[in-house]
PDB file of C-alpha atoms in Angstrom:
ATOM      1  CA  ASP A 132     -15.446  24.427 108.321  1.00 41.00           C
ATOM      2  CA  THR A 133     -18.174  27.115 107.428  1.00 40.00           C
ATOM      3  CA  LEU A 134     -17.156  26.542 103.838  1.00 40.00           C
ATOM      4  CA  LYS A 135     -17.936  22.995 104.205  1.00 42.00           C
ATOM      5  CA  GLU A 136     -20.900  23.363 105.974  1.00 41.00           C
ATOM      6  CA  VAL A 137     -22.379  25.490 103.426  1.00 39.00           C
ATOM      7  CA  LEU A 138     -21.297  22.884 100.221  1.00 41.00           C
ATOM      8  CA  VAL A 139     -23.164  20.424 102.439  1.00 42.00           C
ATOM      9  CA  ASP A 140     -26.346  22.398 103.022  1.00 43.00           C
ATOM     10  CA  TYR A 141     -26.529  24.086  99.787  1.00 51.00           C
ATOM     11  CA  GLY A 142     -24.258  22.445  97.207  1.00 73.00           C
ATOM     12  CA  VAL A 143     -22.412  24.095  94.024  1.00 78.00           C
ATOM     13  CA  SER A 144     -23.814  25.717  91.240  1.00 88.00           C
ATOM     14  CA  PHE A 145     -21.004  24.651  88.411  1.00 89.00           C
ATOM     15  CA  LEU A 146     -20.979  26.357  85.000  1.00 93.00           C
ATOM     16  CA  GLU A 147     -18.353  25.072  82.535  1.00 93.00           C
ATOM     17  CA  ILE A 148     -17.961  27.536  79.618  1.00 96.00           C
ATOM     18  CA  GLU A 149     -15.910  26.685  76.426  1.00 94.00           C
ATOM     19  CA  LEU A 150     -14.883  30.046  75.103  1.00 95.00           C
ATOM     20  CA  THR A 151     -12.924  29.366  72.286  1.00 93.00           C
ATOM     21  CA  GLY A 152     -11.701  26.806  69.967  1.00 88.00           C
ATOM     22  CA  ARG A 153      -8.000  28.304  69.587  1.00 88.00           C
ATOM     23  CA  CYS A 154      -5.442  26.194  70.875  1.00 86.00           C
ATOM     24  CA  ARG A 155      -1.810  25.677  70.600  1.00 81.00           C
ATOM     25  CA  ASN A 156      -1.987  21.663  70.078  1.00 79.00           C
ATOM     26  CA  ASN A 157      -4.028  19.700  67.699  1.00 74.00           C
ATOM     27  CA  CYS A 158      -4.319  16.821  69.325  1.00 73.00           C
ATOM     28  CA  ALA A 159      -6.166  13.596  67.185  1.00 68.00           C
ATOM     29  CA  TYR A 160      -8.129  13.078  70.137  1.00 64.00           C
ATOM     30  CA  CYS A 161      -9.769  16.196  70.892  1.00 67.00           C
ATOM     31  CA  GLY A 162     -13.152  16.339  71.658  1.00 59.00           C
ATOM     32  CA  VAL A 163     -13.657  20.043  70.743  1.00 61.00           C
ATOM     33  CA  GLY A 164     -15.354  20.181  67.287  1.00 53.00           C
ATOM     34  CA  GLY A 165     -15.582  22.561  64.699  1.00 56.00           C
ATOM     35  CA  PRO A 166     -13.462  25.629  63.710  1.00 61.00           C
ATOM     36  CA  ALA A 167     -10.795  26.908  65.749  1.00 69.00           C
ATOM     37  CA  SER A 168     -11.438  30.547  64.924  1.00 76.00           C
ATOM     38  CA  THR A 169     -14.993  30.270  66.547  1.00 87.00           C
ATOM     39  CA  ASN A 170     -15.155  32.589  69.952  1.00 93.00           C
ATOM     40  CA  LEU A 171     -18.239  32.657  72.191  1.00 95.00           C
ATOM     41  CA  PRO A 172     -19.721  36.469  71.749  1.00 96.00           C
ATOM     42  CA  ILE A 173     -18.593  38.318  75.176  1.00 97.00           C
ATOM     43  CA  ASP A 174     -21.754  40.858  75.442  1.00 97.00           C
ATOM     44  CA  PRO A 175     -24.629  37.833  76.041  1.00 97.00           C
ATOM     45  CA  LEU A 176     -22.087  36.038  77.784  1.00 98.00           C
ATOM     46  CA  LEU A 177     -21.292  38.863  80.372  1.00 98.00           C
ATOM     47  CA  SER A 178     -25.014  39.048  80.464  1.00 97.00           C
ATOM     48  CA  PHE A 179     -25.723  35.637  80.891  1.00 97.00           C
ATOM     49  CA  LEU A 180     -22.890  35.391  83.742  1.00 97.00           C
ATOM     50  CA  LYS A 181     -24.730  38.002  85.910  1.00 97.00           C
ATOM     51  CA  ASN A 182     -28.137  36.434  85.354  1.00 97.00           C
ATOM     52  CA  TRP A 183     -26.836  33.053  86.533  1.00 96.00           C
ATOM     53  CA  HIS A 184     -24.779  34.381  89.356  1.00 96.00           C
ATOM     54  CA  GLN A 185     -27.859  36.361  90.567  1.00 96.00           C
ATOM     55  CA  THR A 186     -30.108  32.947  90.077  1.00 94.00           C
ATOM     56  CA  VAL A 187     -27.496  30.990  91.826  1.00 93.00           C
ATOM     57  CA  LEU A 188     -27.257  33.222  94.923  1.00 93.00           C
ATOM     58  CA  GLN A 189     -31.410  33.261  95.381  1.00 92.00           C
ATOM     59  CA  SER A 190     -30.762  29.402  95.427  1.00 87.00           C
ATOM     60  CA  ARG A 191     -28.296  29.463  98.040  1.00 85.00           C
ATOM     61  CA  ARG A 192     -25.527  27.669  96.317  1.00 87.00           C
ATOM     62  CA  ILE A 193     -22.130  28.268  95.774  1.00 88.00           C
ATOM     63  CA  PRO A 194     -21.039  29.448  91.939  1.00 92.00           C
ATOM     64  CA  HIS A 195     -18.235  28.237  90.482  1.00 92.00           C
ATOM     65  CA  LEU A 196     -16.599  28.685  86.925  1.00 95.00           C
ATOM     66  CA  SER A 197     -14.649  26.046  84.964  1.00 93.00           C
ATOM     67  CA  LEU A 198     -13.090  28.074  81.745  1.00 96.00           C
ATOM     68  CA  THR A 199     -11.970  25.789  79.304  1.00 92.00           C
ATOM     69  CA  GLY A 200     -11.771  25.657  75.241  1.00 87.00           C
ATOM     70  CA  GLY A 201      -9.582  25.097  72.972  1.00 86.00           C
ATOM     71  CA  ASP A 202      -7.490  27.116  75.445  1.00 91.00           C
ATOM     72  CA  PRO A 203      -9.496  29.644  77.027  1.00 94.00           C
ATOM     73  CA  LEU A 204      -6.469  31.702  77.700  1.00 93.00           C
ATOM     74  CA  LEU A 205      -6.194  32.335  73.698  1.00 91.00           C
ATOM     75  CA  TYR A 206     -10.011  33.981  74.125  1.00 94.00           C
ATOM     76  CA  PRO A 207      -9.783  37.319  72.940  1.00 94.00           C
ATOM     77  CA  ASN A 208     -12.283  38.446  75.405  1.00 96.00           C
ATOM     78  CA  LEU A 209     -10.798  37.306  78.174  1.00 96.00           C
ATOM     79  CA  HIS A 210     -10.026  40.357  80.102  1.00 96.00           C
ATOM     80  CA  PRO A 211     -13.417  42.091  80.056  1.00 97.00           C
ATOM     81  CA  LEU A 212     -14.848  38.570  81.063  1.00 98.00           C
ATOM     82  CA  LEU A 213     -12.304  38.140  84.288  1.00 97.00           C
ATOM     83  CA  THR A 214     -13.222  41.694  85.107  1.00 97.00           C
ATOM     84  CA  THR A 215     -16.970  41.209  85.382  1.00 97.00           C
ATOM     85  CA  VAL A 216     -15.920  37.664  87.372  1.00 97.00           C
ATOM     86  CA  SER A 217     -13.702  39.582  89.849  1.00 96.00           C
ATOM     87  CA  SER A 218     -16.649  42.036  90.351  1.00 96.00           C
ATOM     88  CA  LEU A 219     -19.203  39.262  91.118  1.00 96.00           C
ATOM     89  CA  THR A 220     -16.283  37.515  93.284  1.00 94.00           C
ATOM     90  CA  ILE A 221     -16.965  34.211  91.381  1.00 95.00           C
ATOM     91  CA  PRO A 222     -14.218  31.607  92.182  1.00 94.00           C
ATOM     92  CA  PHE A 223     -13.083  30.180  88.670  1.00 95.00           C
ATOM     93  CA  MET A 224     -10.406  27.800  87.154  1.00 95.00           C
ATOM     94  CA  PHE A 225      -8.775  27.462  84.033  1.00 95.00           C
ATOM     95  CA  LYS A 226      -8.385  24.203  82.164  1.00 92.00           C
ATOM     96  CA  THR A 227      -5.276  24.833  79.714  1.00 92.00           C
ATOM     97  CA  LYS A 228      -2.219  23.650  78.361  1.00 88.00           C
ATOM     98  CA  ALA A 229       1.382  24.246  79.468  1.00 91.00           C
ATOM     99  CA  LEU A 230       2.434  26.030  76.969  1.00 88.00           C
ATOM    100  CA  SER A 231       0.276  28.751  77.441  1.00 89.00           C
ATOM    101  CA  ILE A 232       1.548  29.621  81.512  1.00 90.00           C
ATOM    102  CA  ASP A 233       3.963  32.560  80.851  1.00 79.00           C
ATOM    103  CA  PHE A 234       4.307  35.778  82.917  1.00 68.00           C
ATOM    104  CA  ASP A 235       1.396  37.177  81.616  1.00 74.00           C
ATOM    105  CA  ILE A 236      -0.509  35.090  83.736  1.00 82.00           C
ATOM    106  CA  ASP A 237       0.077  38.292  86.258  1.00 83.00           C
ATOM    107  CA  THR A 238      -1.845  40.477  84.091  1.00 88.00           C
ATOM    108  CA  LEU A 239      -4.785  38.776  84.419  1.00 91.00           C
ATOM    109  CA  PRO A 240      -7.763  41.290  86.307  1.00 93.00           C
ATOM    110  CA  ALA A 241      -8.729  38.056  88.633  1.00 94.00           C
ATOM    111  CA  LYS A 242      -6.615  35.229  90.098  1.00 92.00           C
ATOM    112  CA  PRO A 243      -7.869  31.793  89.345  1.00 95.00           C
ATOM    113  CA  SER A 244      -8.415  29.239  91.963  1.00 93.00           C
ATOM    114  CA  ALA A 245      -6.468  26.677  90.331  1.00 93.00           C
ATOM    115  CA  ILE A 246      -5.155  25.867  86.877  1.00 95.00           C
ATOM    116  CA  LYS A 247      -5.746  22.534  85.373  1.00 93.00           C
ATOM    117  CA  LEU A 248      -2.937  21.432  82.835  1.00 94.00           C
ATOM    118  CA  THR A 249      -3.174  18.442  80.801  1.00 89.00           C
ATOM    119  CA  ILE A 250      -0.237  16.381  81.056  1.00 89.00           C
ATOM    120  CA  PRO A 251       1.528  15.686  77.694  1.00 85.00           C
ATOM    121  CA  ASP A 252       1.599  11.956  76.309  1.00 70.00           C
ATOM    122  CA  SER A 253       4.437  11.992  74.003  1.00 61.00           C
ATOM    123  CA  ILE A 254       2.837  10.454  71.103  1.00 61.00           C
ATOM    124  CA  GLU A 255       2.927  11.902  67.572  1.00 57.00           C
ATOM    125  CA  ASP A 256      -0.929  12.864  67.639  1.00 63.00           C
ATOM    126  CA  GLY A 257      -0.614  16.861  67.106  1.00 66.00           C
ATOM    127  CA  ARG A 258       0.594  17.934  70.706  1.00 74.00           C
ATOM    128  CA  ARG A 259       3.327  20.407  70.771  1.00 80.00           C
ATOM    129  CA  ASP A 260       3.933  20.486  74.518  1.00 84.00           C
ATOM    130  CA  ASN A 261       6.192  17.946  76.428  1.00 87.00           C
ATOM    131  CA  MET A 262       6.556  16.998  80.129  1.00 90.00           C
ATOM    132  CA  ASN A 263       9.052  19.796  80.629  1.00 92.00           C
ATOM    133  CA  ASP A 264       7.124  22.207  79.653  1.00 92.00           C
ATOM    134  CA  LEU A 265       4.428  20.853  81.963  1.00 94.00           C
ATOM    135  CA  TYR A 266       7.378  21.078  84.727  1.00 94.00           C
ATOM    136  CA  ARG A 267       7.791  24.650  84.072  1.00 94.00           C
ATOM    137  CA  ALA A 268       4.575  25.693  83.991  1.00 94.00           C
ATOM    138  CA  THR A 269       3.831  23.978  87.464  1.00 95.00           C
ATOM    139  CA  SER A 270       6.689  25.725  88.902  1.00 94.00           C
ATOM    140  CA  LEU A 271       5.903  29.221  87.487  1.00 93.00           C
ATOM    141  CA  LEU A 272       2.187  28.812  88.979  1.00 94.00           C
ATOM    142  CA  HIS A 273       3.271  27.285  92.363  1.00 93.00           C
ATOM    143  CA  LYS A 274       5.401  30.673  92.580  1.00 91.00           C
ATOM    144  CA  ARG A 275       2.547  32.998  91.786  1.00 91.00           C
ATOM    145  CA  CYS A 276       0.665  30.631  94.601  1.00 92.00           C
ATOM    146  CA  ILE A 277      -1.839  29.261  92.103  1.00 93.00           C
ATOM    147  CA  PRO A 278      -2.954  25.387  92.813  1.00 93.00           C
ATOM    148  CA  VAL A 279      -2.202  23.268  90.035  1.00 94.00           C
ATOM    149  CA  ILE A 280      -4.349  19.978  88.832  1.00 93.00           C
ATOM    150  CA  TRP A 281      -2.588  17.496  86.251  1.00 93.00           C
ATOM    151  CA  GLN A 282      -5.191  16.066  84.046  1.00 90.00           C
ATOM    152  CA  ALA A 283      -4.603  12.887  82.421  1.00 85.00           C
ATOM    153  CA  SER A 284      -6.607  11.513  79.396  1.00 81.00           C
ATOM    154  CA  VAL A 285      -6.154   8.213  79.171  1.00 83.00           C
ATOM    155  CA  HIS A 286      -6.593   6.278  75.552  1.00 80.00           C
ATOM    156  CA  SER A 287      -5.499   3.232  73.987  1.00 79.00           C
ATOM    157  CA  SER A 288      -2.152   4.186  72.873  1.00 80.00           C
ATOM    158  CA  ASN A 289      -0.843   6.545  75.809  1.00 84.00           C
ATOM    159  CA  TRP A 290      -1.430   4.825  78.873  1.00 88.00           C
ATOM    160  CA  LYS A 291       1.958   3.123  79.450  1.00 90.00           C
ATOM    161  CA  LEU A 292       3.633   6.734  79.137  1.00 89.00           C
ATOM    162  CA  LEU A 293       1.112   8.350  81.247  1.00 89.00           C
ATOM    163  CA  LEU A 294       1.979   6.094  84.035  1.00 92.00           C
ATOM    164  CA  LYS A 295       5.638   7.160  83.700  1.00 91.00           C
ATOM    165  CA  SER A 296       4.769  10.568  83.350  1.00 91.00           C
ATOM    166  CA  ILE A 297       2.621  10.516  86.506  1.00 91.00           C
ATOM    167  CA  GLU A 298       5.253   9.152  88.505  1.00 91.00           C
ATOM    168  CA  THR A 299       7.086  12.378  88.399  1.00 92.00           C
ATOM    169  CA  ALA A 300       4.102  14.261  90.032  1.00 92.00           C
ATOM    170  CA  GLY A 301       5.488  13.922  93.602  1.00 88.00           C
ATOM    171  CA  SER A 302       8.741  16.052  92.463  1.00 90.00           C
ATOM    172  CA  TYR A 303       6.672  18.820  91.288  1.00 91.00           C
ATOM    173  CA  SER A 304       3.609  18.731  93.734  1.00 87.00           C
ATOM    174  CA  PRO A 305       0.428  19.045  91.905  1.00 91.00           C
ATOM    175  CA  VAL A 306      -2.238  19.431  94.521  1.00 90.00           C
ATOM    176  CA  THR A 307      -4.396  16.574  92.305  1.00 87.00           C
ATOM    177  CA  LEU A 308      -4.152  14.040  89.878  1.00 87.00           C
ATOM    178  CA  ALA A 309      -7.456  14.283  87.993  1.00 84.00           C
ATOM    179  CA  VAL A 310      -7.593  11.044  85.693  1.00 82.00           C
ATOM    180  CA  GLY A 311     -10.422  10.334  83.294  1.00 76.00           C
ATOM    181  CA  ARG A 312     -10.988   7.917  80.093  1.00 69.00           C
ATOM    182  CA  ILE A 313     -10.955   9.128  76.675  1.00 65.00           C
ATOM    183  CA  LEU A 314     -14.640   8.086  75.931  1.00 55.00           C
ATOM    184  CA  PRO A 315     -16.045   7.328  72.207  1.00 51.00           C
ATOM    185  CA  ILE A 316     -17.531  10.473  71.569  1.00 44.00           C
ATOM    186  CA  TYR A 317     -14.211  12.122  71.578  1.00 43.00           C
ATOM    187  CA  GLY A 318     -13.524  10.820  68.225  1.00 47.00           C
ATOM    188  CA  PRO A 319     -11.671   7.974  66.439  1.00 49.00           C
ATOM    189  CA  GLY A 320     -12.400   4.366  68.183  1.00 53.00           C
ATOM    190  CA  PHE A 321      -8.621   4.037  68.178  1.00 58.00           C
ATOM    191  CA  TYR A 322      -8.285   6.279  71.064  1.00 62.00           C
ATOM    192  CA  THR A 323     -11.067   4.359  72.918  1.00 69.00           C
ATOM    193  CA  ILE A 324      -9.350   2.219  75.547  1.00 74.00           C
ATOM    194  CA  LYS A 325      -9.833  -1.427  75.924  1.00 75.00           C
ATOM    195  CA  SER A 326     -11.339  -2.318  79.321  1.00 71.00           C
ATOM    196  CA  GLY A 327      -8.564  -4.855  80.331  1.00 79.00           C
ATOM    197  CA  ASP A 328      -5.976  -1.987  79.207  1.00 83.00           C
ATOM    198  CA  TYR A 329      -7.752   0.538  81.520  1.00 79.00           C
ATOM    199  CA  GLU A 330      -7.684  -2.193  84.505  1.00 82.00           C
ATOM    200  CA  ARG A 331      -3.912  -2.305  83.892  1.00 87.00           C
ATOM    201  CA  PHE A 332      -3.227   1.246  83.689  1.00 87.00           C
ATOM    202  CA  LEU A 333      -5.532   1.642  86.926  1.00 84.00           C
ATOM    203  CA  CYS A 334      -3.335  -0.972  88.947  1.00 87.00           C
ATOM    204  CA  GLY A 335      -0.445   0.803  87.757  1.00 90.00           C
ATOM    205  CA  LEU A 336      -1.894   4.177  88.814  1.00 88.00           C
ATOM    206  CA  LEU A 337      -2.728   2.895  92.421  1.00 85.00           C
ATOM    207  CA  SER A 338       0.618   1.573  93.000  1.00 87.00           C
ATOM    208  CA  ILE A 339       2.420   4.987  91.831  1.00 89.00           C
ATOM    209  CA  TYR A 340      -0.248   6.592  93.955  1.00 85.00           C
ATOM    210  CA  GLN A 341       0.836   4.484  97.360  1.00 82.00           C
ATOM    211  CA  ASN A 342       3.953   7.013  96.983  1.00 84.00           C
ATOM    212  CA  LEU A 343       2.397  10.174  95.940  1.00 87.00           C
ATOM    213  CA  TYR A 344      -0.052  10.207  98.936  1.00 84.00           C
ATOM    214  CA  THR A 345       2.774  10.225 101.108  1.00 84.00           C
ATOM    215  CA  GLN A 346       3.692  13.673  99.173  1.00 83.00           C
ATOM    216  CA  ASN A 347       0.347  15.417  99.740  1.00 84.00           C
ATOM    217  CA  VAL A 348      -0.906  14.801  96.283  1.00 86.00           C
ATOM    218  CA  SER A 349      -4.582  13.904  96.330  1.00 83.00           C
ATOM    219  CA  LEU A 350      -5.736  11.538  93.545  1.00 80.00           C
ATOM    220  CA  ARG A 351      -9.361  11.949  91.677  1.00 76.00           C
ATOM    221  CA  PHE A 352     -11.046  10.253  89.291  1.00 70.00           C
ATOM    222  CA  LYS A 353     -13.062  12.266  86.274  1.00 64.00           C
ATOM    223  CA  GLU A 354     -15.481   8.840  86.344  1.00 57.00           C
ATOM    224  CA  ASN A 355     -16.243   5.975  88.388  1.00 56.00           C
ATOM    225  CA  LEU A 356     -15.274   3.044  85.673  1.00 56.00           C
ATOM    226  CA  TRP A 357     -12.589   2.359  88.809  1.00 63.00           C
ATOM    227  CA  ILE A 358     -15.448   1.242  91.217  1.00 60.00           C
ATOM    228  CA  PRO A 359     -15.573  -2.567  89.636  1.00 61.00           C
ATOM    229  CA  LEU A 360     -11.580  -2.592  90.055  1.00 66.00           C
ATOM    230  CA  LEU A 361     -11.448  -1.288  93.183  1.00 65.00           C
ATOM    231  CA  GLN A 362     -14.192  -3.871  94.310  1.00 65.00           C
ATOM    232  CA  LYS A 363     -12.256  -6.300  92.718  1.00 70.00           C
ATOM    233  CA  LEU A 364      -9.257  -5.423  94.732  1.00 70.00           C
ATOM    234  CA  GLU A 365     -11.425  -5.498  98.051  1.00 69.00           C
ATOM    235  CA  LEU A 366     -10.348  -1.843  98.333  1.00 63.00           C
ATOM    236  CA  LEU A 367     -13.833  -0.698  98.303  1.00 54.00           C
ATOM    237  CA  PRO A 368     -16.398  -0.965 101.178  1.00 51.00           C
ATOM    238  CA  THR A 369     -19.353  -3.147 100.612  1.00 50.00           C
ATOM    239  CA  GLU A 370     -21.804  -0.591 101.134  1.00 45.00           C
ATOM    240  CA  ASN A 371     -20.084   1.555  98.565  1.00 41.00           C
ATOM    241  CA  SER A 372     -19.740  -1.279  96.101  1.00 40.00           C
ATOM    242  CA  GLN A 373     -22.602  -0.362  93.774  1.00 40.00           C
ATOM    243  CA  SER A 374     -22.209   3.383  94.387  1.00 40.00           C
ATOM    244  CA  SER A 375     -24.868   5.819  92.265  1.00 37.00           C
ATOM    245  CA  ALA A 376     -22.524   8.573  92.580  1.00 40.00           C
ATOM    246  CA  GLN A 377     -22.618  10.743  89.240  1.00 40.00           C
ATOM    247  CA  CYS A 378     -19.240  11.304  87.682  1.00 46.00           C
ATOM    248  CA  CYS A 379     -17.896  14.225  85.932  1.00 46.00           C
ATOM    249  CA  ASP A 380     -18.970  16.827  88.533  1.00 44.00           C
ATOM    250  CA  CYS A 381     -22.269  16.470  87.641  1.00 51.00           C
ATOM    251  CA  PHE A 382     -23.764  18.922  90.418  1.00 53.00           C
ATOM    252  CA  THR A 383     -27.476  19.384  90.586  1.00 62.00           C
ATOM    253  CA  GLU A 384     -27.178  23.120  89.183  1.00 77.00           C
ATOM    254  CA  GLN A 385     -24.780  22.181  86.391  1.00 85.00           C
ATOM    255  CA  LEU A 386     -24.645  23.735  83.165  1.00 91.00           C
ATOM    256  CA  SER A 387     -22.430  23.452  79.876  1.00 92.00           C
ATOM    257  CA  ILE A 388     -21.968  26.181  77.584  1.00 95.00           C
ATOM    258  CA  ASP A 389     -20.071  25.735  74.057  1.00 92.00           C
ATOM    259  CA  ARG A 390     -18.252  28.023  72.236  1.00 91.00           C
ATOM    260  CA  ASN A 391     -21.314  29.019  69.984  1.00 92.00           C
ATOM    261  CA  GLY A 392     -23.805  29.727  73.181  1.00 95.00           C
ATOM    262  CA  ASN A 393     -25.192  26.486  72.990  1.00 95.00           C
ATOM    263  CA  ILE A 394     -26.412  25.351  76.816  1.00 95.00           C
ATOM    264  CA  TYR A 395     -26.255  21.491  77.427  1.00 90.00           C
ATOM    265  CA  PRO A 396     -26.926  19.359  80.846  1.00 85.00           C
ATOM    266  CA  CYS A 397     -23.663  17.987  80.878  1.00 78.00           C
ATOM    267  CA  GLY A 398     -20.340  18.484  78.847  1.00 76.00           C
ATOM    268  CA  LEU A 399     -21.080  14.683  77.894  1.00 69.00           C
ATOM    269  CA  ILE A 400     -24.534  15.160  76.701  1.00 72.00           C
ATOM    270  CA  ARG A 401     -23.867  17.274  73.167  1.00 74.00           C
ATOM    271  CA  SER A 402     -27.037  15.657  71.864  1.00 74.00           C
ATOM    272  CA  SER A 403     -29.525  17.436  74.286  1.00 81.00           C
ATOM    273  CA  ILE A 404     -29.497  21.247  73.749  1.00 90.00           C
ATOM    274  CA  ILE A 405     -31.576  22.868  76.738  1.00 92.00           C
ATOM    275  CA  GLY A 406     -31.245  26.390  75.306  1.00 95.00           C
ATOM    276  CA  THR A 407     -28.831  29.475  74.527  1.00 96.00           C
ATOM    277  CA  ILE A 408     -27.075  31.942  76.240  1.00 96.00           C
ATOM    278  CA  ASN A 409     -29.835  34.186  75.457  1.00 96.00           C
ATOM    279  CA  ASP A 410     -32.111  32.029  77.755  1.00 96.00           C
ATOM    280  CA  HIS A 411     -32.601  32.924  81.726  1.00 95.00           C
ATOM    281  CA  PRO A 412     -30.762  30.146  83.991  1.00 94.00           C
ATOM    282  CA  TYR A 413     -33.487  29.497  85.945  1.00 92.00           C
ATOM    283  CA  GLN A 414     -35.437  28.208  83.132  1.00 93.00           C
ATOM    284  CA  LEU A 415     -32.248  26.388  82.104  1.00 93.00           C
ATOM    285  CA  PHE A 416     -31.856  25.066  85.750  1.00 89.00           C
ATOM    286  CA  ASN A 417     -35.778  23.614  85.223  1.00 87.00           C
ATOM    287  CA  LYS A 418     -34.920  21.768  81.767  1.00 87.00           C
ATOM    288  CA  ARG A 419     -32.014  20.253  82.926  1.00 84.00           C
ATOM    289  CA  LYS A 420     -33.943  18.679  85.822  1.00 77.00           C
ATOM    290  CA  SER A 421     -36.556  17.251  83.425  1.00 73.00           C
ATOM    291  CA  THR A 422     -33.377  15.924  81.193  1.00 71.00           C
ATOM    292  CA  MET A 423     -31.181  14.005  83.537  1.00 66.00           C
ATOM    293  CA  VAL A 424     -33.838  12.621  85.754  1.00 52.00           C
ATOM    294  CA  PRO A 425     -31.707  10.470  88.034  1.00 51.00           C
ATOM    295  CA  GLU A 426     -34.545   8.808  90.047  1.00 51.00           C
ATOM    296  CA  LYS A 427     -35.603   7.163  86.649  1.00 47.00           C
ATOM    297  CA  PHE A 428     -32.900   4.705  86.324  1.00 48.00           C
ATOM    298  CA  ALA A 429     -31.534   2.158  89.183  1.00 55.00           C
ATOM    299  CA  CYS A 430     -27.989   2.058  88.684  1.00 57.00           C
ATOM    300  CA  ARG A 431     -27.435  -0.578  91.274  1.00 51.00           C
ATOM    301  CA  SER A 432     -28.923  -3.399  89.267  1.00 60.00           C
ATOM    302  CA  CYS A 433     -28.138  -1.920  85.798  1.00 64.00           C
ATOM    303  CA  LYS A 434     -25.976  -3.868  83.638  1.00 61.00           C
ATOM    304  CA  ASN A 435     -23.888  -1.335  82.358  1.00 59.00           C
ATOM    305  CA  PHE A 436     -23.283   0.435  85.420  1.00 58.00           C
ATOM    306  CA  ALA A 437     -19.159  -0.962  85.382  1.00 54.00           C
ATOM    307  CA  CYS A 438     -19.470   1.196  81.822  1.00 54.00           C
ATOM    308  CA  CYS A 439     -20.995   4.363  82.993  1.00 58.00           C
ATOM    309  CA  GLY A 440     -20.123   4.252  86.639  1.00 54.00           C
ATOM    310  CA  GLY A 441     -23.680   6.229  87.195  1.00 58.00           C
ATOM    311  CA  SER A 442     -23.146   9.177  85.032  1.00 62.00           C
ATOM    312  CA  VAL A 443     -25.832   9.667  82.714  1.00 64.00           C
ATOM    313  CA  GLY A 444     -23.525  11.591  80.061  1.00 61.00           C
ATOM    314  CA  ALA A 445     -21.233   8.843  80.372  1.00 60.00           C
ATOM    315  CA  SER A 446     -23.958   6.126  79.525  1.00 65.00           C
ATOM    316  CA  GLU A 447     -25.222   8.077  76.814  1.00 61.00           C
ATOM    317  CA  SER A 448     -21.934   8.204  75.233  1.00 55.00           C
ATOM    318  CA  ILE A 449     -20.956   4.567  75.503  1.00 55.00           C
ATOM    319  CA  THR A 450     -24.482   2.731  75.363  1.00 60.00           C
ATOM    320  CA  GLY A 451     -26.115   5.692  73.012  1.00 61.00           C
ATOM    321  CA  SER A 452     -29.361   5.468  76.201  1.00 65.00           C
ATOM    322  CA  ARG A 453     -28.954   7.728  79.372  1.00 62.00           C
ATOM    323  CA  PHE A 454     -31.206   5.430  81.008  1.00 58.00           C
ATOM    324  CA  SER A 455     -29.949   2.164  79.768  1.00 53.00           C
TER     325      SER A 455
END
């Protein structure tokens, strides 16, 4: 209850860090661009992290890290990074692949609050992992008392296979099933799912979830694109039918760092660099506010609301404008 009160009163400051381009998979639809060998320099990262932590605490918010890539477990400076994270007692999570989960997870200097594993889609697109790898990794993390999140990235070629994979979640007990759509910025248009297929996927997912709910698996959407469907199915209260809540964890103090050290106001907005890890976080928070400016657009009357769900980042990636 105390933590809940703190989150309500002061909110979360969310820092997403793309540590490396290294990955054991080579998915054709992956949004990570540039050479896979590029790694975020450790010394300026540690300096920025300490300043960010201090700034967040001064603003009476809760710091939280999301370590991603590529594959963050392949970052060559992971141990010194987690040593600093541990000394600052910052909760963090990994977004990684099942192939990277092995017994070496016990040797890390800090224990993650959760690990998010992407669901393989069994398509010849560069992925090397499969569902058996996901099951093995999930079971291994359960034994180490680390909560597991399964993440599904939906695109035009995999939505039917994903539904079959998601049906098995109840047997392996991930704490959360996170579902999002591949957006156009993530590569070839071939992977951008059509609205009709996305609706069919969501209808199938809702049907499956009725059973998963009884097995204590929570369902979380990475975006608000399901809102028009829920409204159509009359599963959404009238007062929430035009919710303007932003998606993709767009906290008021979110920052996203790529592996070159550039900082963005949101992981989806790669056209707006607001600084680098050499800048002070306080200045970046102020720049972010002037960049996002959610009060300058009216979600309730916007014709594109059904497309972006109120996310500035999603709006720009889909329509080309943040305030359509």
